[in-house]
mmCIF file of C-alpha atoms in Angstrom:
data_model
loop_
_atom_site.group_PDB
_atom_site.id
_atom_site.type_symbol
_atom_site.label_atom_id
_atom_site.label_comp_id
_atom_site.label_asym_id
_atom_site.label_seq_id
_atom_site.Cartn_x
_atom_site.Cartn_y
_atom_site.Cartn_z
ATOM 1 C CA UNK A 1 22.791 -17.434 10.581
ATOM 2 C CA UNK A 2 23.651 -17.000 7.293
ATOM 3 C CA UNK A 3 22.071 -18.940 4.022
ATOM 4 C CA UNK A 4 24.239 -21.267 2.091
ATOM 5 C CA UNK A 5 24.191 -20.009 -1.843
ATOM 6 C CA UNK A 6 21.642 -23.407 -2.405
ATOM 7 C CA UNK A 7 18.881 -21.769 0.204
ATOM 8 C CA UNK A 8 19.649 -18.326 -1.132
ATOM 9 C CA UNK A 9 19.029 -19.537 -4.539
ATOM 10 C CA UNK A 10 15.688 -21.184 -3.408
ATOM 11 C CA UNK A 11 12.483 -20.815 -5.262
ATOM 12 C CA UNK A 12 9.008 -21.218 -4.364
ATOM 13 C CA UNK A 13 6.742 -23.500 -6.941
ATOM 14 C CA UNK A 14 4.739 -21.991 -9.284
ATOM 15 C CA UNK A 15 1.882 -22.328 -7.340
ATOM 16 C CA UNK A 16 3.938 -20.925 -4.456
ATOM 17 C CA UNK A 17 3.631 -17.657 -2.695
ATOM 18 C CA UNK A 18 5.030 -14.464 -4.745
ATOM 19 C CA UNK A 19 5.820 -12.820 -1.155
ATOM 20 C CA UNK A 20 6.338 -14.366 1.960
ATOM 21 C CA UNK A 21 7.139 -12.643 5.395
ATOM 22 C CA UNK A 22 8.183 -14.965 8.427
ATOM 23 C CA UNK A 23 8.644 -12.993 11.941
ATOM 24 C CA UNK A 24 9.322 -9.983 10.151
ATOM 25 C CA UNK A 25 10.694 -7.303 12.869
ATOM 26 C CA UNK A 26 11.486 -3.589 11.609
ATOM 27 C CA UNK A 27 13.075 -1.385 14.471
ATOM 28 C CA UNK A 28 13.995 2.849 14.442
ATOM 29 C CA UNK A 29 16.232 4.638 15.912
ATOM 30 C CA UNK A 30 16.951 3.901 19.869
ATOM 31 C CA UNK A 31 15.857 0.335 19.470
ATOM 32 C CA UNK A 32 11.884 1.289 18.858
ATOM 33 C CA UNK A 33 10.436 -1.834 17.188
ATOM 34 C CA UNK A 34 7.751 -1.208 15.014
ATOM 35 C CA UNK A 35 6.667 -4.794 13.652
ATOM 36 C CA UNK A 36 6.886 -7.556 16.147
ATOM 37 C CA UNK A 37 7.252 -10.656 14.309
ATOM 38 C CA UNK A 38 5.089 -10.576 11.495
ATOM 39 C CA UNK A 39 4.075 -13.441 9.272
ATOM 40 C CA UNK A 40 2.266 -13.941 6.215
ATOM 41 C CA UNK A 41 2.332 -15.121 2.539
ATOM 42 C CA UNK A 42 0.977 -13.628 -0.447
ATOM 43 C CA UNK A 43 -0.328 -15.872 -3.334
ATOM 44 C CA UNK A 44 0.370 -15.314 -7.014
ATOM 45 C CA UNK A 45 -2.084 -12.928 -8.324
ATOM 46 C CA UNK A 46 -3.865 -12.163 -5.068
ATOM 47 C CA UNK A 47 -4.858 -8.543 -4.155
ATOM 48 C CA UNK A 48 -4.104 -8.357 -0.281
ATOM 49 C CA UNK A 49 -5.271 -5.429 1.339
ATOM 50 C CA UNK A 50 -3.317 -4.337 4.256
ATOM 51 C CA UNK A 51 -5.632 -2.491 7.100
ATOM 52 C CA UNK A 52 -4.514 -0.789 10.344
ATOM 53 C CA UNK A 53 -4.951 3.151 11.773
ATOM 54 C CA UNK A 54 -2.700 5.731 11.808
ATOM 55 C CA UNK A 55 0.606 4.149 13.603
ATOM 56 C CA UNK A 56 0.000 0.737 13.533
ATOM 57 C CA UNK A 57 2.937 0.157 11.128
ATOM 58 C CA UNK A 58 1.460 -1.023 7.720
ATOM 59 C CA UNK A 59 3.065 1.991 6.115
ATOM 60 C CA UNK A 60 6.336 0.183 7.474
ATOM 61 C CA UNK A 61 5.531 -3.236 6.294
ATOM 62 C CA UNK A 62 4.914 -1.917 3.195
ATOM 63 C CA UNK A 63 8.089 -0.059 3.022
ATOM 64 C CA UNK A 64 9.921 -2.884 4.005
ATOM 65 C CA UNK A 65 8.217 -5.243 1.305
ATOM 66 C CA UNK A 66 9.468 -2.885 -1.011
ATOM 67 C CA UNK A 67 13.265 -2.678 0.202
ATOM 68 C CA UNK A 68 13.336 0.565 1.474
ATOM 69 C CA UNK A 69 13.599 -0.693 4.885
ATOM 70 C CA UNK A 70 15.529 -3.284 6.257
ATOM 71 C CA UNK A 71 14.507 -5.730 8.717
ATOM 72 C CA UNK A 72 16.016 -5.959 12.138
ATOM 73 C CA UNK A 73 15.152 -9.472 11.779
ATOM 74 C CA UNK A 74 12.907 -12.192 10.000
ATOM 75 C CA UNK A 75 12.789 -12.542 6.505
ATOM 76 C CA UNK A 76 10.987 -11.346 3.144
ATOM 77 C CA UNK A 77 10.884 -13.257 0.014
ATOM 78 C CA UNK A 78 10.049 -11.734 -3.175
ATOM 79 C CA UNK A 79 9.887 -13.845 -6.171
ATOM 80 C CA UNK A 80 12.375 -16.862 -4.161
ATOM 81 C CA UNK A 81 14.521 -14.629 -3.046
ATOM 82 C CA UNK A 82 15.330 -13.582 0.618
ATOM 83 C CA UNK A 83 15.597 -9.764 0.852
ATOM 84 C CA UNK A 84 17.941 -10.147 3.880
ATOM 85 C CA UNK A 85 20.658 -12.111 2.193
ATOM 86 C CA UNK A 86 20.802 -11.276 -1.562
ATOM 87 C CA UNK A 87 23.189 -9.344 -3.248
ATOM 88 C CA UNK A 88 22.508 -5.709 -4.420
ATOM 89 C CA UNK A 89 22.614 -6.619 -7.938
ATOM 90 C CA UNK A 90 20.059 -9.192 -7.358
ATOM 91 C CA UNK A 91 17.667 -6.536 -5.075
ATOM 92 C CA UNK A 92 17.848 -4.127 -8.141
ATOM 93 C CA UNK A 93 16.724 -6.981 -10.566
ATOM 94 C CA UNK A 94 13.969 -7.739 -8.128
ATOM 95 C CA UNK A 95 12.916 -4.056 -8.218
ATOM 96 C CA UNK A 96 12.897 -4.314 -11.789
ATOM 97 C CA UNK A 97 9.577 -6.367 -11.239
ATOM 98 C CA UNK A 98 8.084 -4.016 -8.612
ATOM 99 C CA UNK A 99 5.662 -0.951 -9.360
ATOM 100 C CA UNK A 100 5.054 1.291 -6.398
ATOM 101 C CA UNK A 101 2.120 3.739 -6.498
ATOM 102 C CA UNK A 102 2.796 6.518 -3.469
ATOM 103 C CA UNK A 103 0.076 8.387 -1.666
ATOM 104 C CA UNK A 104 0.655 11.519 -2.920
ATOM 105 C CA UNK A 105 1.588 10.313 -6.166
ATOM 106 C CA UNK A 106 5.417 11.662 -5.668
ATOM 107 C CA UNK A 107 5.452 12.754 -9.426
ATOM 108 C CA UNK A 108 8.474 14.969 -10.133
ATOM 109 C CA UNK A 109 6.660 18.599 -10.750
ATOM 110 C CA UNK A 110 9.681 19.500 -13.105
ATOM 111 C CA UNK A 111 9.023 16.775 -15.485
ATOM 112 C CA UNK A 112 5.746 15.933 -18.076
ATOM 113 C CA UNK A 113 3.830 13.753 -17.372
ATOM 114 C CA UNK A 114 5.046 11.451 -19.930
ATOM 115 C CA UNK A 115 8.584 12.070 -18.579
ATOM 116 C CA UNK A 116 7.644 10.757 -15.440
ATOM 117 C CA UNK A 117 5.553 7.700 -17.167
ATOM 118 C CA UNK A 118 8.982 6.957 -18.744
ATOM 119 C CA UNK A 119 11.316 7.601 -15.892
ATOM 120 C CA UNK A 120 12.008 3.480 -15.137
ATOM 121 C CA UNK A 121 12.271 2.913 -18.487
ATOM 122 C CA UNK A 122 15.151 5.615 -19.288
ATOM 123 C CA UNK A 123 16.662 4.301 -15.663
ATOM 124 C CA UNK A 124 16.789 0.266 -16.355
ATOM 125 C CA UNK A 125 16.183 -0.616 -20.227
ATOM 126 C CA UNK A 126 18.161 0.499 -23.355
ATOM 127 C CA UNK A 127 14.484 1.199 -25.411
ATOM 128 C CA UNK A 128 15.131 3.389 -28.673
ATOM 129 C CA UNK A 129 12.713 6.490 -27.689
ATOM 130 C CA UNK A 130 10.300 6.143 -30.134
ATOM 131 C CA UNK A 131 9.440 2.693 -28.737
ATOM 132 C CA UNK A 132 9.329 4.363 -24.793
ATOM 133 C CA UNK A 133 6.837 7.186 -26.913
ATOM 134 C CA UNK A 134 4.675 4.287 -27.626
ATOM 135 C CA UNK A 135 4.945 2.346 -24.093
ATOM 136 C CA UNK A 136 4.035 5.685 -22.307
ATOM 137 C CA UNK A 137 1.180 6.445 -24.202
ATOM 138 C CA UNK A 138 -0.248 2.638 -23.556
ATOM 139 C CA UNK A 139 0.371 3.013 -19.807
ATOM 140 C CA UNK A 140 -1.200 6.119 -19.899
ATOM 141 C CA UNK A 141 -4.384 4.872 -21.911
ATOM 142 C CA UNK A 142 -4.462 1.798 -19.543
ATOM 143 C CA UNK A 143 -5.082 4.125 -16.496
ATOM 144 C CA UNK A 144 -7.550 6.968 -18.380
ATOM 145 C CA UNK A 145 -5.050 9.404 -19.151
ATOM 146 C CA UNK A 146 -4.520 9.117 -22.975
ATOM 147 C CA UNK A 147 -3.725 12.651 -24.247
ATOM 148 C CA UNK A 148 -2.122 13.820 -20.960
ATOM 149 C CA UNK A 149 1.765 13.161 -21.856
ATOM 150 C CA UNK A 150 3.107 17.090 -22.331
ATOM 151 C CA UNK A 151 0.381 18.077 -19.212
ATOM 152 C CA UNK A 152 2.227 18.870 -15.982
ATOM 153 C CA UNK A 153 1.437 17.068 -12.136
ATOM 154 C CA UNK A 154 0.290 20.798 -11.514
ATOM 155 C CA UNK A 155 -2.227 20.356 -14.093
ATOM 156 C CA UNK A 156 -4.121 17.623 -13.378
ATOM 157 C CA UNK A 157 -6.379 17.169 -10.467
ATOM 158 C CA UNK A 158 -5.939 14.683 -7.382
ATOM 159 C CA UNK A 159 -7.799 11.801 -9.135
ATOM 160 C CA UNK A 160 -5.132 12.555 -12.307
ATOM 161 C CA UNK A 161 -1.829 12.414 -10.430
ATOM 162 C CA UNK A 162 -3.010 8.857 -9.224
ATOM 163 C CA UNK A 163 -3.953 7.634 -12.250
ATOM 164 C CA UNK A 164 -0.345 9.098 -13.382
ATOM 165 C CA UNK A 165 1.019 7.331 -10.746
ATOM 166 C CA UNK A 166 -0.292 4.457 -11.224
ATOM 167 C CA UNK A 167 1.144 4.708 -14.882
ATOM 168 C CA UNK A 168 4.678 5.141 -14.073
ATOM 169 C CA UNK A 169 4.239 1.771 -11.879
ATOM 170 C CA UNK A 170 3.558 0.075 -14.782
ATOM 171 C CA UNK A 171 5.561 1.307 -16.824
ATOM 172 C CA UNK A 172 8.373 -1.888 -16.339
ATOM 173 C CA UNK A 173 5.429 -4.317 -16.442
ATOM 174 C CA UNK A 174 5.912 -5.356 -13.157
ATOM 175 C CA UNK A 175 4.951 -8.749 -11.687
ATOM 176 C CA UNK A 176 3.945 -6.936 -8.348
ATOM 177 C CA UNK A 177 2.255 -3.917 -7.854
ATOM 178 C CA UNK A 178 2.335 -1.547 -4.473
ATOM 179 C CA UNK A 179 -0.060 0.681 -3.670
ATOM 180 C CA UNK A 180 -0.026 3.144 -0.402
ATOM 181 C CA UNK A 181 -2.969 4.678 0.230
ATOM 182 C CA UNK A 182 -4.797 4.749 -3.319
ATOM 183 C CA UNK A 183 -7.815 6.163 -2.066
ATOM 184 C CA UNK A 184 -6.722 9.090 0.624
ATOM 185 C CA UNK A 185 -7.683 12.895 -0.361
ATOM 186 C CA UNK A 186 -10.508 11.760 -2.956
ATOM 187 C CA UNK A 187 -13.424 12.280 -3.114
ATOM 188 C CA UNK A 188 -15.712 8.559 -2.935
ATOM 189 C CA UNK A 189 -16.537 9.026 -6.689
ATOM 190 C CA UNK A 190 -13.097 9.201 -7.933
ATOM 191 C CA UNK A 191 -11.827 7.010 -5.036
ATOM 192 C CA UNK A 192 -14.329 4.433 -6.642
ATOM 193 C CA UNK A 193 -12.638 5.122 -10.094
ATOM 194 C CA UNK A 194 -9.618 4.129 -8.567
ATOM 195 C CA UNK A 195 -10.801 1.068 -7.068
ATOM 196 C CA UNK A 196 -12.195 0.120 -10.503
ATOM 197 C CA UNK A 197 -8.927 0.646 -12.134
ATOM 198 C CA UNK A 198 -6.698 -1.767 -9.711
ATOM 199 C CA UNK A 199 -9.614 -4.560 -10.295
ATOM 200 C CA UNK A 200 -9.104 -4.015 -14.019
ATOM 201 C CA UNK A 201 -5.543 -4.298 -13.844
ATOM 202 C CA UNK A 202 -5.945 -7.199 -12.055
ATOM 203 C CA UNK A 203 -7.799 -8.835 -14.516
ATOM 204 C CA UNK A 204 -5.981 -7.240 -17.174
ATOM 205 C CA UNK A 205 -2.475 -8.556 -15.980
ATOM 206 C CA UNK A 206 -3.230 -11.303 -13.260
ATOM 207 C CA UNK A 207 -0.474 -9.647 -11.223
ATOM 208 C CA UNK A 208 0.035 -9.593 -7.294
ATOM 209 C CA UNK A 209 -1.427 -6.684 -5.678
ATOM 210 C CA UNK A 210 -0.482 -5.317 -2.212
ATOM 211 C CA UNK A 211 -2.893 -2.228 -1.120
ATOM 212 C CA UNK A 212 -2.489 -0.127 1.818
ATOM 213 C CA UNK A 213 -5.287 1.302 2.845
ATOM 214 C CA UNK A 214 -7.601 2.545 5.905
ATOM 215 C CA UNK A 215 -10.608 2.999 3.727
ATOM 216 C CA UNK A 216 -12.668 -0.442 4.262
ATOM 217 C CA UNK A 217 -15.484 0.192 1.233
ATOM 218 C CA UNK A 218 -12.435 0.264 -0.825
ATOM 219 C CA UNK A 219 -11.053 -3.002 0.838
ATOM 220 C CA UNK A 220 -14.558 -4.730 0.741
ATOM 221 C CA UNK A 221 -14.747 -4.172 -3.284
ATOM 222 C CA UNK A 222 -10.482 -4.932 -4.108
ATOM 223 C CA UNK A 223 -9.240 -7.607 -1.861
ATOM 224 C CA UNK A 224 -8.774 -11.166 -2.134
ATOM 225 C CA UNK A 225 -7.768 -11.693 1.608
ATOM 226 C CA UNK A 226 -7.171 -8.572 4.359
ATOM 227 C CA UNK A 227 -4.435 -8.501 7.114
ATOM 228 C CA UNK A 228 -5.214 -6.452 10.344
ATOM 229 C CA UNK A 229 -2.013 -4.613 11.688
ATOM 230 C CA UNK A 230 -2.251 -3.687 15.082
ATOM 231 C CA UNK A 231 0.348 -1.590 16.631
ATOM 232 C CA UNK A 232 2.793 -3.773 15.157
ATOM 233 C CA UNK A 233 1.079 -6.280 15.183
ATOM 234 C CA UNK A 234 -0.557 -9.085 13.082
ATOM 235 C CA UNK A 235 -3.710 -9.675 14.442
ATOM 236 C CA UNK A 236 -6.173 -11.076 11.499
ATOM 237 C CA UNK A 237 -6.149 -12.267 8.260
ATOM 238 C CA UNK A 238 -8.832 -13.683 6.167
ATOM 239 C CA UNK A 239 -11.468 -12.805 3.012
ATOM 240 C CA UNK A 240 -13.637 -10.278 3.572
ATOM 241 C CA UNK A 241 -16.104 -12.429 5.163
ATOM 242 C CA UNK A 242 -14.078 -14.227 7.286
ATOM 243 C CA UNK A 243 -13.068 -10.586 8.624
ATOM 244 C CA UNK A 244 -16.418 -9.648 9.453
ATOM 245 C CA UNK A 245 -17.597 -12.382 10.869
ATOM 246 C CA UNK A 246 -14.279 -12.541 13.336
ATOM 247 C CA UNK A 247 -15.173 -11.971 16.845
ATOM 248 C CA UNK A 248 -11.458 -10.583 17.814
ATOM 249 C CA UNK A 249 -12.267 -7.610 19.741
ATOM 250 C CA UNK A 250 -9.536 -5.064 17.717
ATOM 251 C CA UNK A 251 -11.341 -6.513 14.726
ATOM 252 C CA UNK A 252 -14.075 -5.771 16.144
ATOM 253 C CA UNK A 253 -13.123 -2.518 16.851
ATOM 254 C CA UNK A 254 -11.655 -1.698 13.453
ATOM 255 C CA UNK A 255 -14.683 -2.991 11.433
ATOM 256 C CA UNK A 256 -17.476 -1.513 13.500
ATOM 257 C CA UNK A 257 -15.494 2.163 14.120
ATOM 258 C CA UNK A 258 -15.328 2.060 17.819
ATOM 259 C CA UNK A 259 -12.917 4.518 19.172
ATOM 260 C CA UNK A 260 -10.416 3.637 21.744
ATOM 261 C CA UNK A 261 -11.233 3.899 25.086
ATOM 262 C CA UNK A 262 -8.631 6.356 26.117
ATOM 263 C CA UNK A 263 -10.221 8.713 23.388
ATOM 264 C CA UNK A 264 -13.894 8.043 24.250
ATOM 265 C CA UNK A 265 -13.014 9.274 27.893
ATOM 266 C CA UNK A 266 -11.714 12.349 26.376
ATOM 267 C CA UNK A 267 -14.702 12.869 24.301
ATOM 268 C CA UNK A 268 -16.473 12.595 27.629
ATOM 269 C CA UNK A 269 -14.020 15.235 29.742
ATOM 270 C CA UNK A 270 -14.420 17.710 26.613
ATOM 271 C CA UNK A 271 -18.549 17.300 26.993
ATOM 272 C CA UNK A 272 -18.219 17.603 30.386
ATOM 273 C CA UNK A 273 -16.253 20.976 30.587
ATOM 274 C CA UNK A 274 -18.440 22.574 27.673
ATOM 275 C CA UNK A 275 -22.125 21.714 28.880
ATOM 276 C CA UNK A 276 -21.902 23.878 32.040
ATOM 277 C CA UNK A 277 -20.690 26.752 29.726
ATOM 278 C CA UNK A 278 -23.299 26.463 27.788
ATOM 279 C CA UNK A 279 -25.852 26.021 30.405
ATOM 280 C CA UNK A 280 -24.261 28.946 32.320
ATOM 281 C CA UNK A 281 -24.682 30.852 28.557
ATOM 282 C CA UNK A 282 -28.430 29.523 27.894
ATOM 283 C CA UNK A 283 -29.259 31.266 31.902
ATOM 284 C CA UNK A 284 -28.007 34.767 31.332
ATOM 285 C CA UNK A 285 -29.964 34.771 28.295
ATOM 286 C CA UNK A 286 -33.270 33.895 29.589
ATOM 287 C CA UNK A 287 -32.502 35.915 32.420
ATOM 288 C CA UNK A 288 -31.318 38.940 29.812
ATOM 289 C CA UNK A 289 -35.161 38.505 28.521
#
């Protein structure tokens, strides 16, 4: 049904939600639905970690969040405005207020690091470029990278092109702040430098702060609240402790590493077919003695 221009033009109190998802469904190609009817709210300068394994579509509700997926149906509201029903000139001043950190950092290998830092700001402002000289050089201060502007993504090391990343999301000064997979490919000390640096930005800014992640020490130390995804699925939400203390058996699952039992009873096949060879190996040598 579609929104008369007064609910379009809605907006949530200050003390509102910044985001807020109600039976969100995402479906691919040949009708495959990926999110079944997802809801949730995110509070005004809350970190909410989004957890799930490999498949269970948090990469897609983060996409989605972010506009780069549309929903088959349900609705997203960013900053009192439904995703679903606003016009593009609206989306793109919404975006202006987004920073998205990839998981591989997606910097453009061509271009400086400071070019990249000052990418959005050539794209949406009008800034004289001594003043966008200045603004990349604070962004790249904020995130440890002062010095770094004429370096190129080739030359830094895996810890660097995050903290770049990070850098060009911030460039706009955004309200909201994306991150996919902050912590994948590190190693835990500069995975906990990372961490570090999205708690000081928190603090820092006060912004909103949507993490994807898998890694739970990371999650533990970051998040305000946690959602579970679960092939598609919405199955928890809660603070830290409420998440460990849940006795849902996928949280369960998730929090206490337990692999699914379909894998398990491979585990056991694969045992099963290699201890007679090895048994069978162990005999010919004593016999060989």
């Amino acid at each position: 049904m579609a929104e008369t221009k007064e609910q379009n033009d809605r907006e949530f109190p200050g003390s509102g939600p910044m985001i807020s998802v109600r039976d969100l469904r995402v479906s691919y190609g040949g009708g495959r639905e990926i999110l079944h009817g997802i809801s949730f709210d995110v509070q005004r300068g809350e970190t909410l970690v989004i957890l799930g394994g490999s498949g269970s579509g948090k990469s897609t509700l983060l996409r989605t969040l972010v506009g780069l997926e549309k929903p088959t149906s349900g609705e997203v509201w960013i900053r009192g405005k439904n995703l679903a029903v606003i016009t593009d000139e609206q989306r793109n001043e919404i975006r202006k207020h987004l920073g998205m950190s990839f998981q591989g950092g997606a910097l453009f290998g061509s271009m400086t690091v400071g070019e990249n830092v000052a990418l959005p700001l050539r794209e949406h402002t009008k800034l004289e470029e001594s003043t966008m000289e200045i603004m990349v050089r604070l962004k790249l201060d904020q995130v440890g990278l002062a010095g770094f502007e004429d370096y190129l993504p080739s030359e830094l090391s895996g810890g660097m092109k995050k903290r770049a990343a990070v850098a060009r999301a911030l460039a706009m000064d955004p309200e909201i702040l994306f991150f996919d997979e902050p912590s994948a490919g590190l190693d835990p000390i500069i995975a906990a430098g990372i961490d570090q640096l999205i708690l000081d930005l928190k603090k820092a800014y006060r912004m909103t702060i949507i993490v994807v992640t898998h890694e739970l020490a990371s999650a533990y130390l970051i998040a305000d609240r946690m959602v579970l995804i679960n092939k598609g699925d919405l199955i928890a939400m809660g603070t830290a402790q409420e998440m460990r203390n849940s006795k849902h058996p996928k949280v369960r699952q998730f929090f206490d590493r337990v692999a699914e039992p379909a894998v398990a009873q491979e585990l056991d096949y694969l045992q099963m077919l290699t201890e007679p060879a090895t048994k069978s190996s162990s005999g010919r040598q004593g016999k060989s003695r």
